[in-house]
Amino acid sequence: MGLRFASLGSGSKGNGTLVASGDQCLLVDCGFTIKETERRMSRLGMSPADLAAILVTHEHSDHLSGVAPLARRYGLPVYLTPGTLRARDIGKLPQVHLIEGHQPFVLADIQITPVAVPHDAREAAQYVFRSRGSSLGLLTDLGTVTPHVESHFAGCDALVLEANHDPQMLAQGPYPPSLKRRVGGAYGHLSNQQAAGFLQRVGYEQLQHLVVAHISEKNNTLELARSALAEMVESVENCIFACQQDGFDWLTVEARG
């Protein structure tokens, strides 16, 4: 058995992704209270006491707000970039490990490659995980897909990919002009069409799982996301759409060969 992964929730009201290999489990981001994190993990058969560490992608509250409280309560080490650590005062952490130069590192038997992404944050990182012959890419919260991003996420066996907004809905929606520019800009979030274009460029035929994530509740719909990604939805072995309330249940990535 290769990697396993599941979501506590995906969207602007809170994010958290579990990545496991063997009996080791990591939490990527935590945008929920301790009580809510415990509840959502319990739904997936887990407790924060089962975690080996927390990884952080960036400092926005929907990804970071619950990290320090959870780490303090359960004595968990936290891995993040220096820029993310300095971006805001998140309080005392039991153990801090800085991701330097976006170099790969290993936790338990999981190799983790941080990937720099263009987002309106101090030093945002997304991650590619490899273990036991399987690979998983987590790619949300970026406004542009760069060649650097494509080179790291091409060839993953499973992918969690942002399809945040529909450009027309965003333009006609309730956000103020400044927020519309931010979300739709080069350092904001990927649109449905950008997500589809990324998959067409890097290939998707090899994917065992495609999870479409971080879907805006105000600037997107499942129908629009499905339509933009129709080719991939029909071709990938298992394609699901993550939601804010329930995230998604455990998925297993089989080792190649």
XYZ file of C-alpha atoms in Angstrom:
257
model
C 0.000 0.000 0.000
C 1.274 3.456 -0.918
C 0.139 6.848 0.296
C -3.310 7.533 1.711
C -4.909 10.956 1.930
C -8.134 12.576 3.106
C -9.506 16.067 3.726
C -10.968 17.688 6.828
C -12.470 20.403 4.621
C -11.543 22.452 1.573
C -12.486 26.076 0.976
C -12.207 29.618 2.265
C -13.707 28.728 5.679
C -11.015 26.237 6.621
C -8.601 23.693 5.160
C -6.790 20.592 6.343
C -5.439 17.531 4.519
C -4.236 14.262 6.044
C -1.409 12.404 4.287
C -0.419 8.980 5.599
C 1.970 6.155 4.839
C 1.993 3.041 6.966
C 1.219 4.101 10.520
C 2.598 7.636 10.059
C 0.186 10.508 9.414
C 0.814 14.178 8.624
C -1.613 17.104 8.637
C -1.145 19.764 5.971
C -2.633 23.056 7.231
C -5.292 23.512 9.883
C -7.889 26.247 9.519
C -10.236 24.932 12.216
C -10.542 25.184 15.996
C -9.179 22.346 18.096
C -12.674 21.041 18.785
C -13.660 21.158 15.116
C -10.384 19.558 14.038
C -10.921 16.738 16.514
C -14.475 16.250 15.250
C -13.465 16.185 11.600
C -10.522 13.862 12.237
C -12.747 11.523 14.243
C -15.025 11.248 11.229
C -11.984 9.881 9.358
C -11.047 7.467 12.144
C -8.199 9.616 13.423
C -7.224 11.802 16.360
C -4.658 14.627 16.506
C -2.733 12.349 18.867
C -2.092 10.109 15.837
C -0.244 12.861 13.951
C 3.516 12.929 13.473
C 3.676 16.595 12.392
C 1.852 19.546 10.849
C 2.972 21.097 7.560
C 1.911 24.620 6.618
C 1.460 25.979 3.091
C 1.073 29.702 3.907
C -0.154 32.163 6.504
C -3.750 32.836 5.453
C -6.193 32.149 8.266
C -8.156 29.436 6.483
C -4.925 27.400 6.436
C -3.082 28.544 9.557
C -5.501 29.640 12.299
C -5.684 26.255 14.005
C -2.057 25.194 13.586
C -0.509 26.679 16.731
C -3.360 25.759 19.128
C -3.398 22.166 17.848
C 0.399 21.901 17.941
C 0.495 23.168 21.536
C -2.333 20.908 22.710
C -0.795 17.757 21.223
C 2.931 18.636 21.246
C 3.279 18.444 17.472
C 6.256 19.695 15.421
C 5.395 22.261 12.738
C 7.133 22.545 9.361
C 6.876 25.811 7.415
C 8.925 28.255 5.377
C 10.790 31.104 7.087
C 8.588 33.621 5.286
C 5.409 31.990 6.560
C 6.762 31.934 10.115
C 7.592 35.642 9.963
C 4.438 36.719 8.172
C 2.345 36.858 11.334
C 2.549 36.160 15.029
C 1.085 32.691 15.410
C 2.186 32.229 18.998
C 4.498 29.729 20.629
C 5.069 26.422 18.876
C 6.434 23.284 20.617
C 8.867 22.549 17.766
C 9.568 24.586 14.646
C 11.304 23.161 11.582
C 12.049 25.642 8.814
C 11.805 24.523 5.211
C 14.959 25.986 3.760
C 15.353 26.660 0.057
C 12.357 24.474 -0.733
C 14.617 21.426 -0.487
C 13.079 17.937 -0.157
C 13.047 16.388 3.311
C 11.821 13.155 4.870
C 9.336 12.557 7.677
C 8.916 8.924 8.689
C 9.057 7.198 5.307
C 7.448 10.051 3.364
C 9.649 12.209 1.136
C 8.252 15.730 0.946
C 9.120 18.242 -1.752
C 7.990 21.823 -1.064
C 7.229 23.763 -4.243
C 7.221 27.564 -4.377
C 3.987 28.954 -5.841
C 2.821 32.477 -6.783
C 0.272 33.477 -4.146
C -0.371 36.638 -2.153
C 1.526 35.312 0.833
C 5.031 35.811 2.201
C 6.614 32.508 1.090
C 3.888 30.103 0.038
C 4.648 26.438 -0.618
C 2.648 23.524 -1.929
C 3.818 19.934 -1.605
C 4.546 16.717 -3.471
C 4.652 13.548 -1.328
C 6.362 10.274 -2.275
C 6.338 6.990 -0.394
C 6.481 3.283 -1.209
C 6.436 3.841 -4.952
C 3.481 6.242 -4.989
C 3.217 10.018 -5.283
C 0.667 12.663 -4.338
C 0.585 16.348 -5.247
C -1.272 19.012 -3.249
C -1.705 22.108 -5.390
C -4.061 24.849 -4.239
C -3.784 28.557 -3.471
C -1.850 29.881 -6.440
C -2.787 32.415 -9.074
C -0.512 31.240 -11.877
C 0.851 27.863 -12.941
C 4.541 28.433 -13.594
C 6.953 26.099 -15.434
C 8.509 25.407 -12.020
C 5.150 24.208 -10.693
C 4.461 22.099 -13.777
C 7.849 20.398 -13.581
C 7.245 19.269 -9.993
C 3.617 18.162 -10.281
C 3.808 16.386 -13.645
C 3.637 12.631 -13.295
C 1.965 12.446 -9.880
C -0.150 9.342 -9.237
C -2.772 11.404 -7.397
C -3.470 15.119 -7.332
C -5.471 17.554 -5.240
C -5.918 20.545 -7.545
C -7.564 23.904 -7.016
C -10.388 25.014 -9.293
C -11.421 28.002 -7.247
C -13.603 30.199 -9.401
C -15.437 30.789 -12.634
C -14.180 34.097 -14.069
C -17.648 35.286 -15.090
C -19.168 34.480 -11.700
C -16.272 36.238 -9.987
C -16.706 39.333 -12.182
C -20.460 39.486 -11.525
C -20.332 38.333 -7.919
C -20.585 40.105 -4.547
C -16.882 40.674 -3.864
C -15.603 44.278 -3.887
C -13.436 45.191 -6.913
C -10.177 44.948 -4.969
C -10.941 41.406 -3.816
C -12.033 40.390 -7.312
C -8.685 41.583 -8.652
C -6.859 39.709 -5.916
C -8.679 36.394 -6.406
C -8.466 36.525 -10.204
C -4.938 37.921 -10.357
C -1.561 36.322 -10.894
C -1.111 35.832 -7.121
C -4.670 34.777 -6.333
C -6.422 31.500 -7.098
C -6.748 29.218 -10.117
C -9.920 29.400 -12.184
C -11.666 26.316 -13.549
C -10.085 27.003 -16.935
C -6.585 27.415 -15.499
C -6.918 24.089 -13.694
C -8.027 22.396 -16.906
C -5.175 23.949 -18.862
C -2.640 22.790 -16.296
C -3.899 19.195 -16.532
C -3.811 19.268 -20.321
C -0.203 20.453 -20.286
C 1.205 18.063 -17.688
C -1.012 15.080 -18.527
C -3.642 13.335 -16.447
C -3.985 9.861 -17.935
C -1.716 8.405 -15.239
C -3.765 9.793 -12.342
C -5.414 7.274 -10.038
C -7.229 10.073 -8.198
C -8.015 13.658 -9.142
C -9.540 15.738 -6.368
C -10.863 19.126 -7.436
C -10.529 21.352 -4.378
C -10.813 24.831 -2.852
C -13.988 25.480 -4.856
C -15.420 28.915 -4.012
C -18.922 28.865 -2.574
C -19.617 32.355 -3.957
C -17.717 32.427 -7.251
C -18.107 28.887 -8.561
C -20.462 25.922 -8.788
C -19.876 22.197 -9.065
C -21.604 22.245 -12.438
C -19.256 24.891 -13.850
C -16.180 23.147 -12.477
C -17.327 19.797 -13.874
C -18.005 21.360 -17.264
C -14.565 22.999 -17.502
C -12.871 19.755 -16.419
C -15.185 17.399 -18.314
C -12.384 15.779 -20.335
C -10.414 14.957 -17.197
C -13.458 13.898 -15.173
C -14.295 11.315 -17.829
C -10.720 10.070 -18.248
C -9.326 9.841 -14.716
C -9.969 6.597 -12.876
C -11.451 8.395 -9.856
C -12.382 12.083 -9.877
C -14.124 13.705 -6.925
C -14.953 17.237 -5.846
C -13.952 18.262 -2.325
C -16.325 20.410 -0.299
C -16.001 22.814 2.602
C -18.188 20.905 5.010
C -17.063 17.327 4.487
C -13.765 17.457 2.598
C -13.358 13.915 1.280
C -12.817 10.444 2.719
C -9.625 8.392 2.626
C -8.185 7.596 -0.799
C -5.334 5.152 -1.385
C -2.605 5.605 -3.988
C -1.317 2.305 -5.274
C 2.382 1.879 -5.926
C 3.374 1.848 -9.568
C 4.543 -1.389 -11.115
